[in-house]
Amino acid sequence: LQQRRGIRLSAPAPIQVTVRDALNQALDEELERDERVFLLGEEVAQYDGAYKISRGLWKKYGDKRVIDTPISEMGFTGIAVGAAMAGLRPVCEFMTFNFSMQAIDQVINSAAKTCYMSAGSIAVPIVFRGPNGASAGVAAQHSQCFAAWYGHCPGLKVVSPWSSEDAKGLLKASIRDDNPVVMLENELLYGVPFEMSEQAQSKDFVVPIGKAKIERQGTHITLVSHSRPVGHCLEAAAVLAKEGVECEVINLRTIRPMDIETVEASVVKTNHLVTIEGGWPQFGVGAEICAKIMEGSAFNYLDAPAVRVTGADVPMPYAKILEDNCIPQVKDIIFAVKKTLNI
């Protein structure tokens, strides 16, 4: 009636949703949509998940769809891979990706290689998901970033969300994909609220795997990152903008297959590149981006060498002050940008 009278109705405002709730929505919607989907892992059912990602799902879907497992990653990952080969679509949660080391043979040799080794006759539609990278105060054995590890392996797709829309859209796309997907979340982002658009609130919303997103337009320098450091890049870009430096911030979203075309187009525009990641420097995600830029036509547009900002090349210390110095901070990104632009 208001529209007939010529009164303009505003679109529904975006809402604030935490990454935790976005992942929970995605799991709920996909469990409801496809009866082949099931979730398994340690404490995912009756306890509602170690990080409450699966809150309410066991009560809604029952023991066959949301399964608590023993503390045996090699065992329950093998069960999940076998179930995928048999036509189900498991979501296999690791309490942290550091524990996926117990099951890396199942992830790489069983899940990643089976489609190729069977000449395409056996698909393995499975999602391995859980928190990745450094949390806070959990020391060396619980603070590694596995983006470069899993991104190294053909046969896997590897996604790394930052915002709530990333998390929901990438998880839904991963569950629907016919290939094994490693989804590297971040524990420190679980409780962080992000604006979620009306489109992202739809049950049909997916973020395409293999497509990066430009989070901020800029003209002077390209910042490429994934997961939690994307937020640091945006903070650094806001500080630098006050000094007249406009940074273009690219959220990779997917590690493999990598959307290098978006990065190349940005470098052609800005003529400068800085990569930022929480992982170690040697053979890292940033090293791969730099190599791809050097090998492609965008190299001719660089006005300065590309610079990497990474975690320190040491096992993660326990002490907070040392931990802070091992993880890229906003000040480190600003320093790298000024070094690259020679200002």
Tab-separated table of N, CA, C and O in Angstrom, residues 220-326:
chain	number	residue	atom	x	y	z
A	220	HIS	N	47.420	3.255	-4.642
A	220	HIS	CA	48.864	3.394	-4.429
A	220	HIS	C	49.599	2.075	-4.191
A	220	HIS	O	50.762	1.942	-4.567
A	221	ILE	N	48.931	1.125	-3.533
A	221	ILE	CA	49.605	-0.130	-3.194
A	221	ILE	C	48.562	-1.229	-2.962
A	221	ILE	O	47.453	-0.956	-2.488
A	222	THR	N	48.906	-2.461	-3.321
A	222	THR	CA	48.026	-3.616	-3.148
A	222	THR	C	48.449	-4.412	-1.925
A	222	THR	O	49.613	-4.794	-1.798
A	223	LEU	N	47.501	-4.655	-1.010
A	223	LEU	CA	47.731	-5.517	0.147
A	223	LEU	C	46.915	-6.786	-0.047
A	223	LEU	O	45.706	-6.725	-0.227
A	224	VAL	N	47.580	-7.941	-0.024
A	224	VAL	CA	46.886	-9.224	-0.231
A	224	VAL	C	47.024	-10.068	1.028
A	224	VAL	O	48.141	-10.277	1.533
A	225	SER	N	45.886	-10.564	1.529
A	225	SER	CA	45.910	-11.319	2.770
A	225	SER	C	44.775	-12.330	2.799
A	225	SER	O	43.959	-12.392	1.886
A	226	HIS	N	44.729	-13.135	3.871
A	226	HIS	CA	43.623	-14.057	4.080
A	226	HIS	C	43.425	-14.254	5.570
A	226	HIS	O	44.337	-14.021	6.375
A	227	SER	N	42.219	-14.650	5.959
A	227	SER	CA	41.858	-14.906	7.347
A	227	SER	C	42.002	-13.627	8.194
A	227	SER	O	41.793	-12.513	7.717
A	228	ARG	N	42.393	-13.774	9.447
A	228	ARG	CA	42.389	-12.651	10.399
A	228	ARG	C	43.241	-11.456	9.960
A	228	ARG	O	42.843	-10.302	10.192
A	229	PRO	N	44.402	-11.654	9.325
A	229	PRO	CA	45.200	-10.490	8.904
A	229	PRO	C	44.489	-9.552	7.914
A	229	PRO	O	44.933	-8.412	7.744
A	230	VAL	N	43.399	-9.985	7.286
A	230	VAL	CA	42.636	-9.070	6.414
A	230	VAL	C	42.154	-7.874	7.238
A	230	VAL	O	42.217	-6.726	6.788
A	231	GLY	N	41.699	-8.148	8.456
A	231	GLY	CA	41.261	-7.066	9.340
A	231	GLY	C	42.399	-6.122	9.682
A	231	GLY	O	42.215	-4.892	9.726
A	232	HIS	N	43.596	-6.687	9.908
A	232	HIS	CA	44.770	-5.847	10.186
A	232	HIS	C	45.088	-4.951	8.980
A	232	HIS	O	45.470	-3.789	9.141
A	233	CYS	N	44.943	-5.520	7.776
A	233	CYS	CA	45.206	-4.743	6.559
A	233	CYS	C	44.250	-3.565	6.437
A	233	CYS	O	44.653	-2.455	6.053
A	234	LEU	N	42.986	-3.793	6.754
A	234	LEU	CA	41.998	-2.715	6.682
A	234	LEU	C	42.280	-1.642	7.724
A	234	LEU	O	42.122	-0.439	7.452
A	235	GLU	N	42.721	-2.055	8.913
A	235	GLU	CA	43.103	-1.081	9.939
A	235	GLU	C	44.306	-0.266	9.477
A	235	GLU	O	44.339	0.968	9.632
A	236	ALA	N	45.301	-0.934	8.919
A	236	ALA	CA	46.494	-0.235	8.419
A	236	ALA	C	46.125	0.719	7.284
A	236	ALA	O	46.629	1.851	7.222
A	237	ALA	N	45.221	0.273	6.407
A	237	ALA	CA	44.794	1.112	5.279
A	237	ALA	C	44.093	2.379	5.769
A	237	ALA	O	44.274	3.463	5.195
A	238	ALA	N	43.312	2.257	6.847
A	238	ALA	CA	42.614	3.430	7.406
A	238	ALA	C	43.618	4.435	7.976
A	238	ALA	O	43.458	5.654	7.810
A	239	VAL	N	44.670	3.927	8.643
A	239	VAL	CA	45.709	4.814	9.185
A	239	VAL	C	46.476	5.492	8.043
A	239	VAL	O	46.702	6.719	8.051
A	240	LEU	N	46.851	4.710	7.037
A	240	LEU	CA	47.644	5.241	5.919
A	240	LEU	C	46.851	6.230	5.073
A	240	LEU	O	47.422	7.157	4.486
A	241	ALA	N	45.525	6.044	5.013
A	241	ALA	CA	44.687	6.960	4.231
A	241	ALA	C	44.775	8.385	4.776
A	241	ALA	O	44.698	9.367	4.018
A	242	LYS	N	44.961	8.507	6.095
A	242	LYS	CA	45.098	9.832	6.712
A	242	LYS	C	46.405	10.510	6.305
A	242	LYS	O	46.552	11.726	6.435
A	243	GLU	N	47.346	9.684	5.816
A	243	GLU	CA	48.622	10.222	5.352
A	243	GLU	C	48.677	10.320	3.829
A	243	GLU	O	49.732	10.545	3.246
A	244	GLY	N	47.526	10.098	3.203
A	244	GLY	CA	47.442	10.255	1.747
A	244	GLY	C	47.793	9.017	0.950
A	244	GLY	O	47.930	9.082	-0.278
A	245	VAL	N	47.943	7.866	1.624
A	245	VAL	CA	48.269	6.616	0.928
A	245	VAL	C	47.005	5.756	0.840
A	245	VAL	O	46.429	5.385	1.872
A	246	GLU	N	46.570	5.467	-0.378
A	246	GLU	CA	45.358	4.671	-0.579
A	246	GLU	C	45.728	3.223	-0.895
A	246	GLU	O	46.279	2.930	-1.964
A	247	CYS	N	45.422	2.323	0.040
A	247	CYS	CA	45.737	0.903	-0.119
A	247	CYS	C	44.540	0.142	-0.703
A	247	CYS	O	43.406	0.365	-0.280
A	248	GLU	N	44.817	-0.740	-1.649
A	248	GLU	CA	43.787	-1.670	-2.120
A	248	GLU	C	43.960	-2.974	-1.343
A	248	GLU	O	45.029	-3.582	-1.381
A	249	VAL	N	42.930	-3.384	-0.624
A	249	VAL	CA	43.010	-4.563	0.234
A	249	VAL	C	42.256	-5.717	-0.415
A	249	VAL	O	41.055	-5.621	-0.676
A	250	ILE	N	42.977	-6.814	-0.674
A	250	ILE	CA	42.382	-7.994	-1.284
A	250	ILE	C	42.307	-9.120	-0.254
A	250	ILE	O	43.315	-9.488	0.360
A	251	ASN	N	41.108	-9.639	-0.065
A	251	ASN	CA	40.849	-10.795	0.791
A	251	ASN	C	40.849	-12.027	-0.113
A	251	ASN	O	39.931	-12.229	-0.902
A	252	LEU	N	41.882	-12.855	-0.004
A	252	LEU	CA	42.022	-13.990	-0.927
A	252	LEU	C	40.829	-14.955	-0.878
A	252	LEU	O	40.415	-15.498	-1.894
A	253	ARG	N	40.320	-15.204	0.322
A	253	ARG	CA	39.232	-16.157	0.563
A	253	ARG	C	39.609	-17.605	0.240
A	253	ARG	O	39.340	-18.500	1.007
A	254	THR	N	40.209	-17.827	-0.909
A	254	THR	CA	40.616	-19.174	-1.303
A	254	THR	C	42.126	-19.227	-1.511
A	254	THR	O	42.691	-18.379	-2.198
A	255	ILE	N	42.766	-20.230	-0.919
A	255	ILE	CA	44.212	-20.420	-1.075
A	255	ILE	C	44.487	-21.279	-2.309
A	255	ILE	O	45.427	-21.042	-3.061
A	256	ARG	N	43.669	-22.303	-2.507
A	256	ARG	CA	43.791	-23.167	-3.686
A	256	ARG	C	42.395	-23.544	-4.168
A	256	ARG	O	41.633	-24.105	-3.388
A	257	PRO	N	42.015	-23.250	-5.413
A	257	PRO	CA	42.807	-22.554	-6.437
A	257	PRO	C	42.882	-21.054	-6.142
A	257	PRO	O	41.892	-20.460	-5.723
A	258	MET	N	44.058	-20.480	-6.348
A	258	MET	CA	44.295	-19.077	-6.008
A	258	MET	C	43.840	-18.151	-7.140
A	258	MET	O	44.149	-18.395	-8.302
A	259	ASP	N	43.128	-17.098	-6.770
A	259	ASP	CA	42.636	-16.120	-7.747
A	259	ASP	C	43.732	-15.085	-8.024
A	259	ASP	O	43.668	-13.948	-7.563
A	260	ILE	N	44.738	-15.502	-8.776
A	260	ILE	CA	45.860	-14.599	-9.036
A	260	ILE	C	45.465	-13.489	-10.009
A	260	ILE	O	46.083	-12.416	-10.030
A	261	GLU	N	44.406	-13.714	-10.804
A	261	GLU	CA	43.978	-12.688	-11.770
A	261	GLU	C	43.563	-11.397	-11.068
A	261	GLU	O	43.884	-10.297	-11.528
A	262	THR	N	42.840	-11.530	-9.946
A	262	THR	CA	42.422	-10.338	-9.193
A	262	THR	C	43.629	-9.595	-8.640
A	262	THR	O	43.682	-8.357	-8.652
A	263	VAL	N	44.630	-10.351	-8.153
A	263	VAL	CA	45.848	-9.735	-7.627
A	263	VAL	C	46.610	-9.036	-8.754
A	263	VAL	O	47.074	-7.900	-8.602
A	264	GLU	N	46.735	-9.700	-9.909
A	264	GLU	CA	47.444	-9.110	-11.056
A	264	GLU	C	46.788	-7.806	-11.501
A	264	GLU	O	47.481	-6.805	-11.741
A	265	ALA	N	45.474	-7.815	-11.602
A	265	ALA	CA	44.758	-6.605	-12.040
A	265	ALA	C	44.992	-5.456	-11.077
A	265	ALA	O	45.137	-4.290	-11.489
A	266	SER	N	45.058	-5.766	-9.787
A	266	SER	CA	45.306	-4.732	-8.781
A	266	SER	C	46.730	-4.200	-8.865
A	266	SER	O	46.968	-2.987	-8.783
A	267	VAL	N	47.701	-5.097	-9.051
A	267	VAL	CA	49.103	-4.683	-9.167
A	267	VAL	C	49.316	-3.813	-10.406
A	267	VAL	O	50.071	-2.833	-10.369
A	268	VAL	N	48.642	-4.152	-11.491
A	268	VAL	CA	48.727	-3.328	-12.713
A	268	VAL	C	48.257	-1.899	-12.419
A	268	VAL	O	48.801	-0.927	-12.952
A	269	LYS	N	47.259	-1.783	-11.517
A	269	LYS	CA	46.708	-0.471	-11.170
A	269	LYS	C	47.587	0.289	-10.178
A	269	LYS	O	47.832	1.486	-10.328
A	270	THR	N	48.092	-0.426	-9.136
A	270	THR	CA	48.789	0.266	-8.044
A	270	THR	C	50.305	0.265	-8.189
A	270	THR	O	50.984	1.102	-7.583
A	271	ASN	N	50.862	-0.692	-8.936
A	271	ASN	CA	52.308	-0.805	-9.183
A	271	ASN	C	53.133	-1.202	-7.960
A	271	ASN	O	54.365	-1.153	-7.993
A	272	HIS	N	52.456	-1.624	-6.876
A	272	HIS	CA	53.160	-2.037	-5.659
A	272	HIS	C	52.396	-3.179	-4.994
A	272	HIS	O	51.167	-3.225	-5.050
A	273	LEU	N	53.133	-4.085	-4.332
A	273	LEU	CA	52.510	-5.261	-3.719
A	273	LEU	C	53.135	-5.597	-2.373
A	273	LEU	O	54.357	-5.670	-2.236
A	274	VAL	N	52.262	-5.795	-1.373
A	274	VAL	CA	52.670	-6.332	-0.079
A	274	VAL	C	51.724	-7.487	0.256
A	274	VAL	O	50.508	-7.348	0.143
A	275	THR	N	52.263	-8.646	0.638
A	275	THR	CA	51.442	-9.770	1.078
A	275	THR	C	51.544	-9.906	2.590
A	275	THR	O	52.605	-9.651	3.166
A	276	ILE	N	50.443	-10.297	3.219
A	276	ILE	CA	50.390	-10.398	4.683
A	276	ILE	C	49.770	-11.726	5.077
A	276	ILE	O	48.710	-12.088	4.567
A	277	GLU	N	50.431	-12.457	5.975
A	277	GLU	CA	49.902	-13.752	6.440
A	277	GLU	C	50.425	-14.047	7.833
A	277	GLU	O	51.457	-13.525	8.252
A	278	GLY	N	49.705	-14.910	8.545
A	278	GLY	CA	50.129	-15.307	9.881
A	278	GLY	C	51.095	-16.469	9.883
A	278	GLY	O	51.697	-16.785	10.905
A	279	GLY	N	51.267	-17.133	8.734
A	279	GLY	CA	52.122	-18.316	8.636
A	279	GLY	C	53.591	-17.972	8.546
A	279	GLY	O	53.984	-16.808	8.468
A	280	TRP	N	54.417	-19.006	8.530
A	280	TRP	CA	55.864	-18.826	8.430
A	280	TRP	C	56.255	-18.339	7.041
A	280	TRP	O	55.538	-18.562	6.062
A	281	PRO	N	57.424	-17.671	6.922
A	281	PRO	CA	57.800	-17.088	5.627
A	281	PRO	C	58.210	-18.102	4.561
A	281	PRO	O	57.841	-17.957	3.387
A	282	GLN	N	58.968	-19.131	4.954
A	282	GLN	CA	59.554	-20.004	3.938
A	282	GLN	C	58.491	-20.875	3.263
A	282	GLN	O	57.751	-21.589	3.927
A	283	PHE	N	58.436	-20.801	1.930
A	283	PHE	CA	57.463	-21.555	1.125
A	283	PHE	C	56.021	-21.215	1.482
A	283	PHE	O	55.127	-22.052	1.362
A	284	GLY	N	55.769	-19.992	1.907
A	284	GLY	CA	54.443	-19.596	2.374
A	284	GLY	C	53.509	-19.130	1.273
A	284	GLY	O	53.855	-19.102	0.088
A	285	VAL	N	52.297	-18.722	1.688
A	285	VAL	CA	51.287	-18.214	0.752
A	285	VAL	C	51.801	-16.951	0.062
A	285	VAL	O	51.647	-16.776	-1.147
A	286	GLY	N	52.421	-16.065	0.829
A	286	GLY	CA	52.972	-14.839	0.246
A	286	GLY	C	54.059	-15.131	-0.768
A	286	GLY	O	54.159	-14.469	-1.811
A	287	ALA	N	54.890	-16.146	-0.487
A	287	ALA	CA	55.948	-16.530	-1.425
A	287	ALA	C	55.344	-16.989	-2.750
A	287	ALA	O	55.855	-16.665	-3.830
A	288	GLU	N	54.241	-17.729	-2.676
A	288	GLU	CA	53.565	-18.204	-3.891
A	288	GLU	C	52.975	-17.040	-4.683
A	288	GLU	O	53.087	-16.995	-5.916
A	289	ILE	N	52.364	-16.080	-3.981
A	289	ILE	CA	51.797	-14.912	-4.672
A	289	ILE	C	52.908	-14.136	-5.378
A	289	ILE	O	52.775	-13.759	-6.551
A	290	CYS	N	54.003	-13.896	-4.677
A	290	CYS	CA	55.125	-13.156	-5.270
A	290	CYS	C	55.677	-13.879	-6.502
A	290	CYS	O	55.987	-13.246	-7.517
A	291	ALA	N	55.809	-15.205	-6.410
A	291	ALA	CA	56.320	-15.988	-7.547
A	291	ALA	C	55.372	-15.882	-8.742
A	291	ALA	O	55.817	-15.689	-9.883
A	292	LYS	N	54.073	-15.993	-8.483
A	292	LYS	CA	53.096	-15.923	-9.571
A	292	LYS	C	53.097	-14.539	-10.245
A	292	LYS	O	52.967	-14.425	-11.458
A	293	ILE	N	53.248	-13.488	-9.431
A	293	ILE	CA	53.308	-12.132	-9.997
A	293	ILE	C	54.584	-11.966	-10.828
A	293	ILE	O	54.568	-11.399	-11.923
A	294	MET	N	55.697	-12.500	-10.330
A	294	MET	CA	56.960	-12.385	-11.056
A	294	MET	C	56.908	-13.121	-12.398
A	294	MET	O	57.474	-12.674	-13.389
A	295	GLU	N	56.203	-14.255	-12.416
A	295	GLU	CA	56.135	-15.075	-13.625
A	295	GLU	C	55.141	-14.542	-14.656
A	295	GLU	O	55.173	-14.956	-15.817
A	296	GLY	N	54.256	-13.649	-14.232
A	296	GLY	CA	53.202	-13.158	-15.122
A	296	GLY	C	53.475	-11.760	-15.649
A	296	GLY	O	54.488	-11.131	-15.335
A	297	SER	N	52.527	-11.263	-16.423
A	297	SER	CA	52.703	-9.955	-17.073
A	297	SER	C	52.651	-8.796	-16.084
A	297	SER	O	53.176	-7.705	-16.367
A	298	ALA	N	52.036	-8.995	-14.922
A	298	ALA	CA	51.933	-7.902	-13.944
A	298	ALA	C	53.304	-7.489	-13.407
A	298	ALA	O	53.470	-6.373	-12.900
A	299	PHE	N	54.291	-8.390	-13.506
A	299	PHE	CA	55.647	-8.073	-13.033
A	299	PHE	C	56.174	-6.788	-13.680
A	299	PHE	O	56.869	-5.992	-13.043
A	300	ASN	N	55.834	-6.585	-14.946
A	300	ASN	CA	56.324	-5.413	-15.678
A	300	ASN	C	55.768	-4.093	-15.141
A	300	ASN	O	56.270	-3.027	-15.482
A	301	TYR	N	54.725	-4.183	-14.330
A	301	TYR	CA	54.097	-2.972	-13.787
A	301	TYR	C	54.596	-2.621	-12.395
A	301	TYR	O	54.249	-1.563	-11.858
A	302	LEU	N	55.374	-3.504	-11.774
A	302	LEU	CA	55.870	-3.226	-10.424
A	302	LEU	C	56.920	-2.116	-10.447
A	302	LEU	O	57.869	-2.170	-11.214
A	303	ASP	N	56.732	-1.131	-9.554
A	303	ASP	CA	57.710	-0.041	-9.419
A	303	ASP	C	58.672	-0.267	-8.257
A	303	ASP	O	59.571	0.551	-8.023
A	304	ALA	N	58.475	-1.352	-7.522
A	304	ALA	CA	59.350	-1.702	-6.400
A	304	ALA	C	59.215	-3.203	-6.156
A	304	ALA	O	58.222	-3.807	-6.553
A	305	PRO	N	60.203	-3.817	-5.509
A	305	PRO	CA	60.069	-5.247	-5.196
A	305	PRO	C	58.846	-5.518	-4.316
A	305	PRO	O	58.506	-4.695	-3.458
A	306	ALA	N	58.201	-6.658	-4.532
A	306	ALA	CA	57.108	-7.079	-3.650
A	306	ALA	C	57.685	-7.398	-2.272
A	306	ALA	O	58.807	-7.887	-2.152
A	307	VAL	N	56.901	-7.133	-1.228
A	307	VAL	CA	57.354	-7.337	0.152
A	307	VAL	C	56.381	-8.283	0.858
A	307	VAL	O	55.168	-8.180	0.680
A	308	ARG	N	56.938	-9.210	1.640
A	308	ARG	CA	56.108	-10.129	2.431
A	308	ARG	C	56.128	-9.735	3.910
A	308	ARG	O	57.200	-9.462	4.462
A	309	VAL	N	54.949	-9.718	4.528
A	309	VAL	CA	54.831	-9.595	5.984
A	309	VAL	C	54.289	-10.928	6.468
A	309	VAL	O	53.208	-11.355	6.057
A	310	THR	N	55.043	-11.611	7.321
A	310	THR	CA	54.666	-12.970	7.739
A	310	THR	C	54.846	-13.141	9.246
A	310	THR	O	55.351	-12.251	9.938
A	311	GLY	N	54.457	-14.313	9.726
A	311	GLY	CA	54.815	-14.677	11.086
A	311	GLY	C	56.323	-14.867	11.184
A	311	GLY	O	57.008	-15.073	10.178
A	312	ALA	N	56.826	-14.808	12.410
A	312	ALA	CA	58.268	-15.011	12.614
A	312	ALA	C	58.632	-16.466	12.328
A	312	ALA	O	57.825	-17.376	12.506
A	313	ASP	N	59.871	-16.681	11.865
A	313	ASP	CA	60.326	-18.007	11.461
A	313	ASP	C	60.813	-18.812	12.665
A	313	ASP	O	61.955	-19.276	12.721
A	314	VAL	N	59.923	-18.938	13.652
A	314	VAL	CA	60.236	-19.677	14.885
A	314	VAL	C	58.981	-20.416	15.345
A	314	VAL	O	57.864	-20.020	14.988
A	315	PRO	N	59.126	-21.499	16.136
A	315	PRO	CA	57.938	-22.059	16.799
A	315	PRO	C	57.320	-20.984	17.697
A	315	PRO	O	58.044	-20.173	18.283
A	316	MET	N	55.993	-20.990	17.800
A	316	MET	CA	55.324	-19.916	18.547
A	316	MET	C	55.677	-19.949	20.041
A	316	MET	O	55.467	-20.967	20.710
A	317	PRO	N	56.183	-18.838	20.589
A	317	PRO	CA	56.453	-18.791	22.032
A	317	PRO	C	55.144	-18.744	22.827
A	317	PRO	O	54.096	-18.386	22.297
A	318	TYR	N	55.231	-19.080	24.105
A	318	TYR	CA	54.046	-19.041	24.971
A	318	TYR	C	53.813	-17.644	25.540
A	318	TYR	O	52.677	-17.189	25.647
A	319	ALA	N	54.884	-16.940	25.913
A	319	ALA	CA	54.750	-15.630	26.547
A	319	ALA	C	54.051	-14.648	25.611
A	319	ALA	O	54.373	-14.567	24.423
A	320	LYS	N	53.103	-13.883	26.151
A	320	LYS	CA	52.275	-13.014	25.315
A	320	LYS	C	53.106	-11.974	24.551
A	320	LYS	O	52.873	-11.731	23.369
A	321	ILE	N	54.068	-11.357	25.218
A	321	ILE	CA	54.846	-10.310	24.546
A	321	ILE	C	55.657	-10.883	23.381
A	321	ILE	O	55.815	-10.251	22.334
A	322	LEU	N	56.148	-12.127	23.556
A	322	LEU	CA	56.873	-12.773	22.467
A	322	LEU	C	55.909	-13.202	21.355
A	322	LEU	O	56.223	-13.086	20.175
A	323	GLU	N	54.740	-13.685	21.747
A	323	GLU	CA	53.713	-14.081	20.780
A	323	GLU	C	53.319	-12.891	19.901
A	323	GLU	O	53.229	-13.005	18.666
A	324	ASP	N	53.109	-11.730	20.524
A	324	ASP	CA	52.736	-10.517	19.772
A	324	ASP	C	53.805	-10.148	18.750
A	324	ASP	O	53.496	-9.628	17.671
A	325	ASN	N	55.064	-10.411	19.103
A	325	ASN	CA	56.155	-10.078	18.194
A	325	ASN	C	56.356	-11.130	17.102
A	325	ASN	O	57.150	-10.926	16.181
A	326	CYS	N	55.657	-12.248	17.219
A	326	CYS	CA	55.768	-13.318	16.216
A	326	CYS	C	54.628	-13.273	15.188
A	326	CYS	O	54.686	-13.975	14.179
